[in-house]
mmCIF file of C-alpha atoms and ligand atoms in Angstrom:
data_model
loop_
_atom_site.group_PDB
_atom_site.id
_atom_site.type_symbol
_atom_site.label_atom_id
_atom_site.label_comp_id
_atom_site.label_asym_id
_atom_site.label_seq_id
_atom_site.Cartn_x
_atom_site.Cartn_y
_atom_site.Cartn_z
ATOM 1 C CA UNK A 22 28.214 213.252 29.674
ATOM 2 C CA UNK A 23 29.793 209.994 30.615
ATOM 3 C CA UNK A 24 27.603 207.480 32.366
ATOM 4 C CA UNK A 25 30.566 205.851 33.987
ATOM 5 C CA UNK A 26 30.504 205.520 37.754
ATOM 6 C CA UNK A 27 34.153 205.250 38.686
ATOM 7 C CA UNK A 28 33.499 204.296 42.296
ATOM 8 C CA UNK A 29 31.413 201.355 41.136
ATOM 9 C CA UNK A 30 33.934 200.287 38.495
ATOM 10 C CA UNK A 31 36.767 200.317 41.001
ATOM 11 C CA UNK A 32 34.786 198.445 43.666
ATOM 12 C CA UNK A 33 35.721 195.072 42.136
ATOM 13 C CA UNK A 34 39.349 195.990 41.501
ATOM 14 C CA UNK A 35 42.397 194.501 43.139
ATOM 15 C CA UNK A 36 44.343 197.758 43.250
ATOM 16 C CA UNK A 37 47.548 195.975 44.242
ATOM 17 C CA UNK A 38 47.443 194.186 40.922
ATOM 18 C CA UNK A 39 46.556 196.770 38.275
ATOM 19 C CA UNK A 40 47.314 196.497 34.568
ATOM 20 C CA UNK A 41 48.058 199.574 32.483
ATOM 21 C CA UNK A 42 46.533 199.304 29.021
ATOM 22 C CA UNK A 43 46.349 201.373 25.881
ATOM 23 C CA UNK A 44 45.814 201.029 22.174
ATOM 24 C CA UNK A 45 48.965 199.982 20.273
ATOM 25 C CA UNK A 46 49.733 203.238 18.499
ATOM 26 C CA UNK A 47 50.611 206.917 19.077
ATOM 27 C CA UNK A 48 52.609 206.953 22.359
ATOM 28 C CA UNK A 49 52.057 203.354 23.442
ATOM 29 C CA UNK A 50 55.758 202.391 23.522
ATOM 30 C CA UNK A 51 56.389 205.214 25.968
ATOM 31 C CA UNK A 52 53.277 204.420 28.048
ATOM 32 C CA UNK A 53 54.203 200.732 28.368
ATOM 33 C CA UNK A 54 57.824 201.568 29.087
ATOM 34 C CA UNK A 55 56.832 204.054 31.801
ATOM 35 C CA UNK A 56 54.341 201.640 33.359
ATOM 36 C CA UNK A 57 56.937 198.843 33.478
ATOM 37 C CA UNK A 58 59.435 201.173 35.160
ATOM 38 C CA UNK A 59 56.848 201.739 37.898
ATOM 39 C CA UNK A 60 56.237 198.006 38.283
ATOM 40 C CA UNK A 61 52.862 197.671 36.538
ATOM 41 C CA UNK A 62 51.716 194.888 34.267
ATOM 42 C CA UNK A 63 50.951 196.138 30.757
ATOM 43 C CA UNK A 64 48.431 195.212 28.090
ATOM 44 C CA UNK A 65 48.377 196.368 24.459
ATOM 45 C CA UNK A 66 45.025 196.547 22.687
ATOM 46 C CA UNK A 67 45.555 195.872 19.009
ATOM 47 C CA UNK A 68 43.394 195.270 16.001
ATOM 48 C CA UNK A 69 43.884 191.931 14.262
ATOM 49 C CA UNK A 70 47.435 190.730 14.177
ATOM 50 C CA UNK A 71 49.777 191.689 16.954
ATOM 51 C CA UNK A 72 52.085 194.399 15.704
ATOM 52 C CA UNK A 73 55.444 192.826 14.984
ATOM 53 C CA UNK A 74 57.527 195.936 15.518
ATOM 54 C CA UNK A 75 57.062 195.638 19.295
ATOM 55 C CA UNK A 76 59.482 192.670 19.214
ATOM 56 C CA UNK A 77 62.183 195.115 18.232
ATOM 57 C CA UNK A 78 61.541 197.208 21.370
ATOM 58 C CA UNK A 79 61.427 194.798 24.337
ATOM 59 C CA UNK A 80 61.319 197.605 26.928
ATOM 60 C CA UNK A 81 58.312 199.164 25.205
ATOM 61 C CA UNK A 82 56.491 195.922 24.462
ATOM 62 C CA UNK A 83 53.408 195.187 26.565
ATOM 63 C CA UNK A 84 53.417 192.003 28.648
ATOM 64 C CA UNK A 85 50.255 190.876 26.922
ATOM 65 C CA UNK A 86 48.276 191.756 23.803
ATOM 66 C CA UNK A 87 44.513 191.959 23.610
ATOM 67 C CA UNK A 88 43.379 191.576 20.021
ATOM 68 C CA UNK A 89 40.061 193.048 18.883
ATOM 69 C CA UNK A 90 38.484 192.993 15.416
ATOM 70 C CA UNK A 91 37.811 196.682 15.421
ATOM 71 C CA UNK A 92 38.745 199.444 17.835
ATOM 72 C CA UNK A 93 35.116 200.502 18.037
ATOM 73 C CA UNK A 94 34.448 197.081 19.610
ATOM 74 C CA UNK A 95 36.645 197.712 22.641
ATOM 75 C CA UNK A 96 33.569 198.654 24.665
ATOM 76 C CA UNK A 97 32.207 195.132 24.135
ATOM 77 C CA UNK A 98 35.171 193.724 26.011
ATOM 78 C CA UNK A 99 34.813 196.011 29.013
ATOM 79 C CA UNK A 100 33.978 193.127 31.386
ATOM 80 C CA UNK A 101 37.005 191.167 30.300
ATOM 81 C CA UNK A 102 39.260 194.195 30.665
ATOM 82 C CA UNK A 103 37.906 194.903 34.136
ATOM 83 C CA UNK A 104 38.602 191.310 35.172
ATOM 84 C CA UNK A 105 42.226 192.028 34.343
ATOM 85 C CA UNK A 106 42.110 195.139 36.615
ATOM 86 C CA UNK A 107 42.803 197.322 33.623
ATOM 87 C CA UNK A 108 43.324 201.061 33.809
ATOM 88 C CA UNK A 109 43.145 202.576 30.342
ATOM 89 C CA UNK A 110 45.526 205.369 29.376
ATOM 90 C CA UNK A 111 43.832 207.323 26.605
ATOM 91 C CA UNK A 112 45.964 208.965 23.925
ATOM 92 C CA UNK A 113 44.913 210.941 20.856
ATOM 93 C CA UNK A 114 44.551 207.891 18.612
ATOM 94 C CA UNK A 115 42.724 205.939 21.318
ATOM 95 C CA UNK A 116 39.890 208.476 21.403
ATOM 96 C CA UNK A 117 39.957 208.834 17.618
ATOM 97 C CA UNK A 118 39.765 205.077 16.935
ATOM 98 C CA UNK A 119 37.153 204.353 19.575
ATOM 99 C CA UNK A 120 34.973 207.317 18.693
ATOM 100 C CA UNK A 121 34.124 210.018 21.262
ATOM 101 C CA UNK A 122 30.786 208.514 22.288
ATOM 102 C CA UNK A 123 32.216 205.029 22.854
ATOM 103 C CA UNK A 124 35.089 206.571 24.767
ATOM 104 C CA UNK A 125 32.788 208.528 27.064
ATOM 105 C CA UNK A 126 30.769 205.405 27.831
ATOM 106 C CA UNK A 127 33.604 202.894 28.067
ATOM 107 C CA UNK A 128 32.979 200.941 31.268
ATOM 108 C CA UNK A 129 36.639 200.618 32.173
ATOM 109 C CA UNK A 130 38.499 202.948 34.570
ATOM 110 C CA UNK A 131 40.328 205.527 32.512
ATOM 111 C CA UNK A 132 43.141 207.851 33.511
ATOM 112 C CA UNK A 133 42.125 211.542 33.556
ATOM 113 C CA UNK A 134 38.793 213.326 33.400
ATOM 114 C CA UNK A 135 36.695 212.219 30.430
ATOM 115 C CA UNK A 136 34.499 215.319 30.629
ATOM 116 C CA UNK A 137 37.336 217.310 29.125
ATOM 117 C CA UNK A 138 36.566 215.769 25.732
ATOM 118 C CA UNK A 139 33.509 217.967 25.227
ATOM 119 C CA UNK A 140 35.484 221.101 25.923
ATOM 120 C CA UNK A 141 38.399 220.176 23.757
ATOM 121 C CA UNK A 142 36.690 218.710 20.707
ATOM 122 C CA UNK A 143 34.235 221.557 20.142
ATOM 123 C CA UNK A 144 36.213 224.550 18.805
ATOM 124 C CA UNK A 145 33.727 227.053 20.273
ATOM 125 C CA UNK A 146 33.808 225.515 23.734
ATOM 126 C CA UNK A 147 37.580 225.292 23.541
ATOM 127 C CA UNK A 148 37.659 229.053 22.893
ATOM 128 C CA UNK A 149 35.314 229.736 25.847
ATOM 129 C CA UNK A 150 37.639 227.710 28.079
ATOM 130 C CA UNK A 151 40.970 229.111 26.888
ATOM 131 C CA UNK A 152 39.922 232.733 26.413
ATOM 132 C CA UNK A 153 38.025 232.505 29.701
ATOM 133 C CA UNK A 154 41.403 231.606 31.215
ATOM 134 C CA UNK A 155 42.903 234.778 29.743
ATOM 135 C CA UNK A 156 44.818 232.920 27.009
ATOM 136 C CA UNK A 157 45.327 234.704 23.675
ATOM 137 C CA UNK A 158 44.157 232.623 20.740
ATOM 138 C CA UNK A 159 44.512 233.414 17.030
ATOM 139 C CA UNK A 160 41.707 235.658 15.821
ATOM 140 C CA UNK A 161 38.816 233.909 14.161
ATOM 141 C CA UNK A 162 37.540 235.328 10.852
ATOM 142 C CA UNK A 163 33.794 234.712 10.660
ATOM 143 C CA UNK A 164 33.260 236.028 7.139
ATOM 144 C CA UNK A 165 35.856 234.990 4.521
ATOM 145 C CA UNK A 166 35.234 238.252 2.664
ATOM 146 C CA UNK A 167 37.057 239.896 5.574
ATOM 147 C CA UNK A 168 40.315 238.044 4.903
ATOM 148 C CA UNK A 169 42.983 240.760 4.857
ATOM 149 C CA UNK A 170 46.001 238.870 6.171
ATOM 150 C CA UNK A 171 47.147 235.250 5.786
ATOM 151 C CA UNK A 172 44.688 232.819 7.360
ATOM 152 C CA UNK A 173 44.654 229.089 7.975
ATOM 153 C CA UNK A 174 41.479 227.212 7.135
ATOM 154 C CA UNK A 175 40.814 224.208 9.365
ATOM 155 C CA UNK A 176 38.204 221.576 8.673
ATOM 156 C CA UNK A 177 36.440 220.312 11.779
ATOM 157 C CA UNK A 178 37.487 216.889 12.964
ATOM 158 C CA UNK A 179 40.283 216.728 10.372
ATOM 159 C CA UNK A 180 42.924 215.208 12.598
ATOM 160 C CA UNK A 181 46.618 215.813 12.146
ATOM 161 C CA UNK A 182 46.146 218.926 10.024
ATOM 162 C CA UNK A 183 44.760 217.025 7.039
ATOM 163 C CA UNK A 184 43.247 219.244 4.344
ATOM 164 C CA UNK A 185 44.130 222.502 6.110
ATOM 165 C CA UNK A 186 45.252 225.307 3.818
ATOM 166 C CA UNK A 187 46.577 228.846 3.894
ATOM 167 C CA UNK A 188 44.852 231.697 2.063
ATOM 168 C CA UNK A 189 45.959 235.290 1.801
ATOM 169 C CA UNK A 190 42.889 236.728 0.085
ATOM 170 C CA UNK A 191 39.184 235.981 -0.302
ATOM 171 C CA UNK A 192 39.862 234.933 -3.911
ATOM 172 C CA UNK A 193 42.454 232.365 -2.795
ATOM 173 C CA UNK A 194 40.108 231.117 -0.107
ATOM 174 C CA UNK A 195 37.213 230.684 -2.556
ATOM 175 C CA UNK A 196 39.413 228.767 -4.979
ATOM 176 C CA UNK A 197 40.523 226.219 -2.408
ATOM 177 C CA UNK A 198 37.671 225.822 0.064
ATOM 178 C CA UNK A 199 35.474 222.727 0.100
ATOM 179 C CA UNK A 200 32.028 223.703 1.284
ATOM 180 C CA UNK A 201 30.870 220.161 2.054
ATOM 181 C CA UNK A 202 32.728 220.148 5.391
ATOM 182 C CA UNK A 203 32.434 222.651 8.259
ATOM 183 C CA UNK A 204 35.548 224.748 8.775
ATOM 184 C CA UNK A 205 37.049 227.511 10.901
ATOM 185 C CA UNK A 206 39.116 230.383 9.540
ATOM 186 C CA UNK A 207 41.907 231.578 11.825
ATOM 187 C CA UNK A 208 44.508 234.271 11.550
ATOM 188 C CA UNK A 209 47.775 232.540 10.526
ATOM 189 C CA UNK A 210 50.059 233.474 13.404
ATOM 190 C CA UNK A 211 53.603 234.355 12.363
ATOM 191 C CA UNK A 212 56.247 233.097 14.758
ATOM 192 C CA UNK A 213 57.788 229.892 16.058
ATOM 193 C CA UNK A 214 55.793 226.901 17.238
ATOM 194 C CA UNK A 215 56.166 225.315 20.671
ATOM 195 C CA UNK A 216 54.014 222.435 21.856
ATOM 196 C CA UNK A 217 54.148 222.535 25.653
ATOM 197 C CA UNK A 218 53.710 219.299 27.596
ATOM 198 C CA UNK A 219 52.284 219.831 31.067
ATOM 199 C CA UNK A 220 51.191 217.441 33.794
ATOM 200 C CA UNK A 221 48.587 218.448 36.343
ATOM 201 C CA UNK A 222 48.163 216.463 39.529
ATOM 202 C CA UNK A 223 45.106 217.279 41.635
ATOM 203 C CA UNK A 224 46.486 215.093 44.454
ATOM 204 C CA UNK A 225 50.167 216.066 44.769
ATOM 205 C CA UNK A 226 51.510 219.386 46.028
ATOM 206 C CA UNK A 227 55.177 218.960 45.210
ATOM 207 C CA UNK A 228 55.430 221.141 42.075
ATOM 208 C CA UNK A 229 54.147 224.560 40.860
ATOM 209 C CA UNK A 230 51.290 224.994 43.317
ATOM 210 C CA UNK A 231 47.725 225.666 42.197
ATOM 211 C CA UNK A 232 44.588 226.173 44.284
ATOM 212 C CA UNK A 233 44.304 222.392 44.269
ATOM 213 C CA UNK A 234 47.290 220.178 43.530
ATOM 214 C CA UNK A 235 50.233 221.213 41.371
ATOM 215 C CA UNK A 236 51.548 221.583 37.853
ATOM 216 C CA UNK A 237 54.686 220.337 36.103
ATOM 217 C CA UNK A 238 56.260 221.088 32.745
ATOM 218 C CA UNK A 239 57.663 217.790 31.491
ATOM 219 C CA UNK A 240 58.855 218.655 27.991
ATOM 220 C CA UNK A 241 58.137 220.477 24.734
ATOM 221 C CA UNK A 242 58.412 219.659 21.049
ATOM 222 C CA UNK A 243 57.851 221.033 17.614
ATOM 223 C CA UNK A 244 55.839 218.978 15.186
ATOM 224 C CA UNK A 245 57.321 218.048 11.871
ATOM 225 C CA UNK A 246 54.628 218.678 9.303
ATOM 226 C CA UNK A 247 54.700 217.664 5.687
ATOM 227 C CA UNK A 248 54.928 219.417 3.350
ATOM 228 C CA UNK A 249 54.969 222.892 4.938
ATOM 229 C CA UNK A 250 58.138 222.331 6.990
ATOM 230 C CA UNK A 251 60.384 221.349 4.095
ATOM 231 C CA UNK A 252 58.612 222.727 1.073
ATOM 232 C CA UNK A 253 61.140 225.559 0.799
ATOM 233 C CA UNK A 254 63.696 223.052 -0.461
ATOM 234 C CA UNK A 255 61.878 223.216 -3.760
ATOM 235 C CA UNK A 256 61.189 226.935 -3.970
ATOM 236 C CA UNK A 257 59.212 229.665 -2.212
ATOM 237 C CA UNK A 258 55.615 228.908 -1.294
ATOM 238 C CA UNK A 259 54.456 231.687 -3.643
ATOM 239 C CA UNK A 260 56.368 230.132 -6.557
ATOM 240 C CA UNK A 261 54.986 226.697 -5.848
ATOM 241 C CA UNK A 262 51.425 227.912 -5.441
ATOM 242 C CA UNK A 263 51.636 229.395 -8.918
ATOM 243 C CA UNK A 264 52.307 225.856 -10.114
ATOM 244 C CA UNK A 265 49.303 224.589 -8.145
ATOM 245 C CA UNK A 266 51.445 222.978 -5.417
ATOM 246 C CA UNK A 267 50.034 223.878 -2.003
ATOM 247 C CA UNK A 268 51.695 223.190 1.351
ATOM 248 C CA UNK A 269 49.980 220.738 3.708
ATOM 249 C CA UNK A 270 50.119 220.267 7.498
ATOM 250 C CA UNK A 271 50.172 216.508 7.961
ATOM 251 C CA UNK A 272 52.134 215.501 11.080
ATOM 252 C CA UNK A 273 54.872 212.969 10.408
ATOM 253 C CA UNK A 274 57.026 213.264 13.528
ATOM 254 C CA UNK A 275 58.175 215.357 16.475
ATOM 255 C CA UNK A 276 61.341 217.316 17.110
ATOM 256 C CA UNK A 277 62.720 217.958 20.615
ATOM 257 C CA UNK A 278 63.097 221.586 21.559
ATOM 258 C CA UNK A 279 63.791 223.877 24.530
ATOM 259 C CA UNK A 280 62.651 227.437 25.005
ATOM 260 C CA UNK A 281 64.559 230.498 26.188
ATOM 261 C CA UNK A 282 64.396 230.312 29.940
ATOM 262 C CA UNK A 283 62.948 233.810 30.365
ATOM 263 C CA UNK A 284 59.719 232.581 28.771
ATOM 264 C CA UNK A 285 59.124 229.882 31.383
ATOM 265 C CA UNK A 286 57.194 232.096 33.825
ATOM 266 C CA UNK A 287 54.708 232.778 31.024
ATOM 267 C CA UNK A 288 54.529 229.067 30.227
ATOM 268 C CA UNK A 289 53.576 228.304 33.827
ATOM 269 C CA UNK A 290 51.113 231.192 34.062
ATOM 270 C CA UNK A 291 49.306 229.866 30.981
ATOM 271 C CA UNK A 292 49.247 226.297 32.282
ATOM 272 C CA UNK A 293 48.006 227.479 35.641
ATOM 273 C CA UNK A 294 45.187 229.558 34.147
ATOM 274 C CA UNK A 295 44.051 226.690 31.904
ATOM 275 C CA UNK A 296 43.923 224.254 34.824
ATOM 276 C CA UNK A 297 42.180 226.695 37.189
ATOM 277 C CA UNK A 298 39.536 227.428 34.552
ATOM 278 C CA UNK A 299 39.070 223.710 33.898
ATOM 279 C CA UNK A 300 38.446 223.119 37.603
ATOM 280 C CA UNK A 301 35.743 225.737 37.465
ATOM 281 C CA UNK A 302 34.155 224.475 34.224
ATOM 282 C CA UNK A 303 34.229 220.692 34.457
ATOM 283 C CA UNK A 304 36.123 219.403 37.469
ATOM 284 C CA UNK A 305 39.624 219.793 36.070
ATOM 285 C CA UNK A 306 41.916 218.588 33.309
ATOM 286 C CA UNK A 307 43.800 215.762 35.022
ATOM 287 C CA UNK A 308 47.218 214.407 34.041
ATOM 288 C CA UNK A 309 49.035 215.313 30.842
ATOM 289 C CA UNK A 310 47.914 218.057 28.467
ATOM 290 C CA UNK A 311 49.515 220.130 25.754
ATOM 291 C CA UNK A 312 49.168 223.759 24.740
ATOM 292 C CA UNK A 313 49.987 224.206 21.066
ATOM 293 C CA UNK A 314 51.446 227.668 20.714
ATOM 294 C CA UNK A 315 53.098 230.133 18.400
ATOM 295 C CA UNK A 316 55.512 232.642 19.966
ATOM 296 C CA UNK A 317 55.494 235.910 18.059
ATOM 297 C CA UNK A 318 58.423 238.288 17.522
ATOM 298 C CA UNK A 319 57.081 240.311 20.482
ATOM 299 C CA UNK A 320 57.529 237.171 22.609
ATOM 300 C CA UNK A 321 53.804 236.745 23.035
ATOM 301 C CA UNK A 322 52.177 233.352 23.080
ATOM 302 C CA UNK A 323 49.183 232.571 20.934
ATOM 303 C CA UNK A 324 47.565 229.226 21.681
ATOM 304 C CA UNK A 325 45.839 227.648 18.688
ATOM 305 C CA UNK A 326 44.850 224.353 20.299
ATOM 306 C CA UNK A 327 44.801 222.314 23.476
ATOM 307 C CA UNK A 328 45.222 218.530 23.584
ATOM 308 C CA UNK A 329 43.841 217.177 26.802
ATOM 309 C CA UNK A 330 45.864 213.978 27.120
ATOM 310 C CA UNK A 331 49.315 212.577 26.347
ATOM 311 C CA UNK A 332 50.528 213.895 22.979
ATOM 312 C CA UNK A 333 52.899 212.107 20.606
ATOM 313 C CA UNK A 334 55.222 215.097 20.990
ATOM 314 C CA UNK A 335 56.350 213.554 24.298
ATOM 315 C CA UNK A 336 57.796 210.527 22.459
ATOM 316 C CA UNK A 337 61.319 211.958 22.007
ATOM 317 C CA UNK A 338 61.628 211.886 25.797
ATOM 318 C CA UNK A 339 61.296 208.207 26.758
ATOM 319 C CA UNK A 340 64.440 208.703 28.867
ATOM 320 C CA UNK A 341 63.535 212.171 30.133
ATOM 321 C CA UNK A 342 63.691 215.697 28.741
ATOM 322 C CA UNK A 343 65.777 218.776 29.605
ATOM 323 C CA UNK A 344 62.862 219.780 31.864
ATOM 324 C CA UNK A 345 61.827 216.453 33.394
ATOM 325 C CA UNK A 346 65.497 215.754 34.235
ATOM 326 C CA UNK A 347 65.157 218.631 36.684
ATOM 327 C CA UNK A 348 62.298 216.818 38.406
ATOM 328 C CA UNK A 349 63.616 213.257 38.395
ATOM 329 C CA UNK A 350 65.997 211.428 36.103
ATOM 330 C CA UNK A 351 64.562 209.205 33.407
ATOM 331 C CA UNK A 352 61.039 210.624 33.688
ATOM 332 C CA UNK A 353 58.841 210.436 30.575
ATOM 333 C CA UNK A 354 55.209 211.526 30.483
ATOM 334 C CA UNK A 355 54.262 207.844 30.256
ATOM 335 C CA UNK A 356 56.195 207.128 33.420
ATOM 336 C CA UNK A 357 54.739 210.186 35.140
ATOM 337 C CA UNK A 358 51.228 208.851 34.471
ATOM 338 C CA UNK A 359 52.190 205.498 36.011
ATOM 339 C CA UNK A 360 53.628 207.307 39.036
ATOM 340 C CA UNK A 361 50.418 209.243 39.522
ATOM 341 C CA UNK A 362 48.469 205.983 39.538
ATOM 342 C CA UNK A 363 50.952 204.500 42.054
ATOM 343 C CA UNK A 364 50.522 207.541 44.265
ATOM 344 C CA UNK A 365 46.731 207.323 43.918
ATOM 345 C CA UNK A 366 46.828 203.695 45.075
ATOM 346 C CA UNK A 367 49.048 204.536 48.032
ATOM 347 C CA UNK A 368 46.903 207.467 49.162
ATOM 348 C CA UNK A 369 43.636 205.701 48.383
ATOM 349 C CA UNK A 370 42.815 208.515 45.936
ATOM 350 C CA UNK A 371 42.416 206.656 42.650
ATOM 351 C CA UNK A 372 38.905 208.066 42.220
ATOM 352 C CA UNK A 373 40.378 211.567 42.041
ATOM 353 C CA UNK A 374 42.504 210.792 38.988
ATOM 354 C CA UNK A 375 40.430 208.218 37.113
ATOM 355 C CA UNK A 376 37.020 208.515 35.486
HETATM 356 P P1 LIG B 58 45.742 217.886 16.310
HETATM 357 O O1 LIG B 58 44.369 217.565 16.757
HETATM 358 O O2 LIG B 58 46.543 216.711 15.842
HETATM 359 O O3 LIG B 58 46.482 218.779 17.279
HETATM 360 P P2 LIG B 58 44.480 219.514 14.343
HETATM 361 O O4 LIG B 58 44.078 218.749 13.162
HETATM 362 O O5 LIG B 58 43.458 219.898 15.330
HETATM 363 O O6 LIG B 58 45.669 218.767 15.001
HETATM 364 P P3 LIG B 58 45.896 222.017 14.591
HETATM 365 O O7 LIG B 58 46.808 221.476 15.622
HETATM 366 O O8 LIG B 58 44.909 223.046 14.990
HETATM 367 O O9 LIG B 58 45.188 220.816 13.838
HETATM 368 O O10 LIG B 58 46.749 222.586 13.380
HETATM 369 C C1 LIG B 58 47.640 221.791 12.580
HETATM 370 C C2 LIG B 58 48.907 222.584 12.283
HETATM 371 O O11 LIG B 58 48.601 223.786 11.600
HETATM 372 C C3 LIG B 58 49.647 223.039 13.531
HETATM 373 O O12 LIG B 58 50.494 222.054 14.046
HETATM 374 C C4 LIG B 58 50.395 224.264 13.049
HETATM 375 O O13 LIG B 58 51.585 223.944 12.363
HETATM 376 C C5 LIG B 58 49.443 224.859 12.044
HETATM 377 N N1 LIG B 58 48.583 225.891 12.638
HETATM 378 C C6 LIG B 58 47.369 225.698 13.228
HETATM 379 N N2 LIG B 58 46.813 226.851 13.595
HETATM 380 C C7 LIG B 58 47.672 227.820 13.243
HETATM 381 C C8 LIG B 58 47.650 229.263 13.320
HETATM 382 N N3 LIG B 58 46.602 229.896 13.812
HETATM 383 N N4 LIG B 58 48.716 229.933 12.831
HETATM 384 C C9 LIG B 58 49.778 229.284 12.286
HETATM 385 N N5 LIG B 58 49.844 227.957 12.157
HETATM 386 C C10 LIG B 58 48.814 227.216 12.620
#
């Protein structure tokens, strides 16, 4: 549990003069761009040298850089960051670089509910949450001897799909598995992948209404994963596996996508159920989150993962998506976060959206 007392942290803040900060990676260009559009000052936390590529993107470049020797040291600079009235926007790499424990204890106001980390990073708790919300997840195979259909083997904590592999039989599994790391075996769901980008506001009622606040769908993407997504250029997976070449699932980019409109009611029902359950379990998943899904040929959704903060899949939509354009023009997830903070300031409700 985090030992951060948000009320106390905010007590010294000049809320008319906030700075939006994040680590220079992942979705930082979009976060800085969105914050600037909403009139905030921006600060980029970077390790060592300032990253030169920001010069090429003036509208995504933070106003100021804050260099640290090591991301794990960010906590040491908490006082300094607070003096700058910093609100941290966590993204996937931010939590990864800082380490979950440091993140939970970081004494700087952070957008969203940090308690979600425990529910999202532990695959068993994640299942309790999502299945408790009535979401269908891929079946888990506890004993590899029971592998009868294609499965995907996922090592715990292996971010970005690294080391994951597909097996169709127990023999294939035994040949490839590394027993030195804990893993989960999941049914490999056949279908098409959609990564759904939601935004939940506990303080605004102007979208899809929930028991508290409301939900938006800002965009969706499909991840581009090497080598699985292009391996067929060389031959069928079966042919290649015979040669000892196995597909991998390492994310290299994100592709914009839209979904057939008739599936949208299901998309909202899933988002709603996940938020309602989160309110019950740990006070709510606040701000952006992503359900990573496969849609089967029967048009059923199977959710294999939830990401409880801004995902890099929102990056194609710096200038809005086919969905966010129907909310407001030029609305990225980064900008939506900045707007929520603006609204929180105006309504004196920052404590409801920060932790
Ligand atoms: P991240 O934390 O970056 O979301 P991760 O390392 O936790 O990634 P997953 O997102 O669970 O990994 O899986 C990586 C990729 O493997 C997915 O993007 C998807 O292409 C594929 N995948 C995962 N689970 C399944 C499944 N059950 N069926 C089919 N494909 C899957």
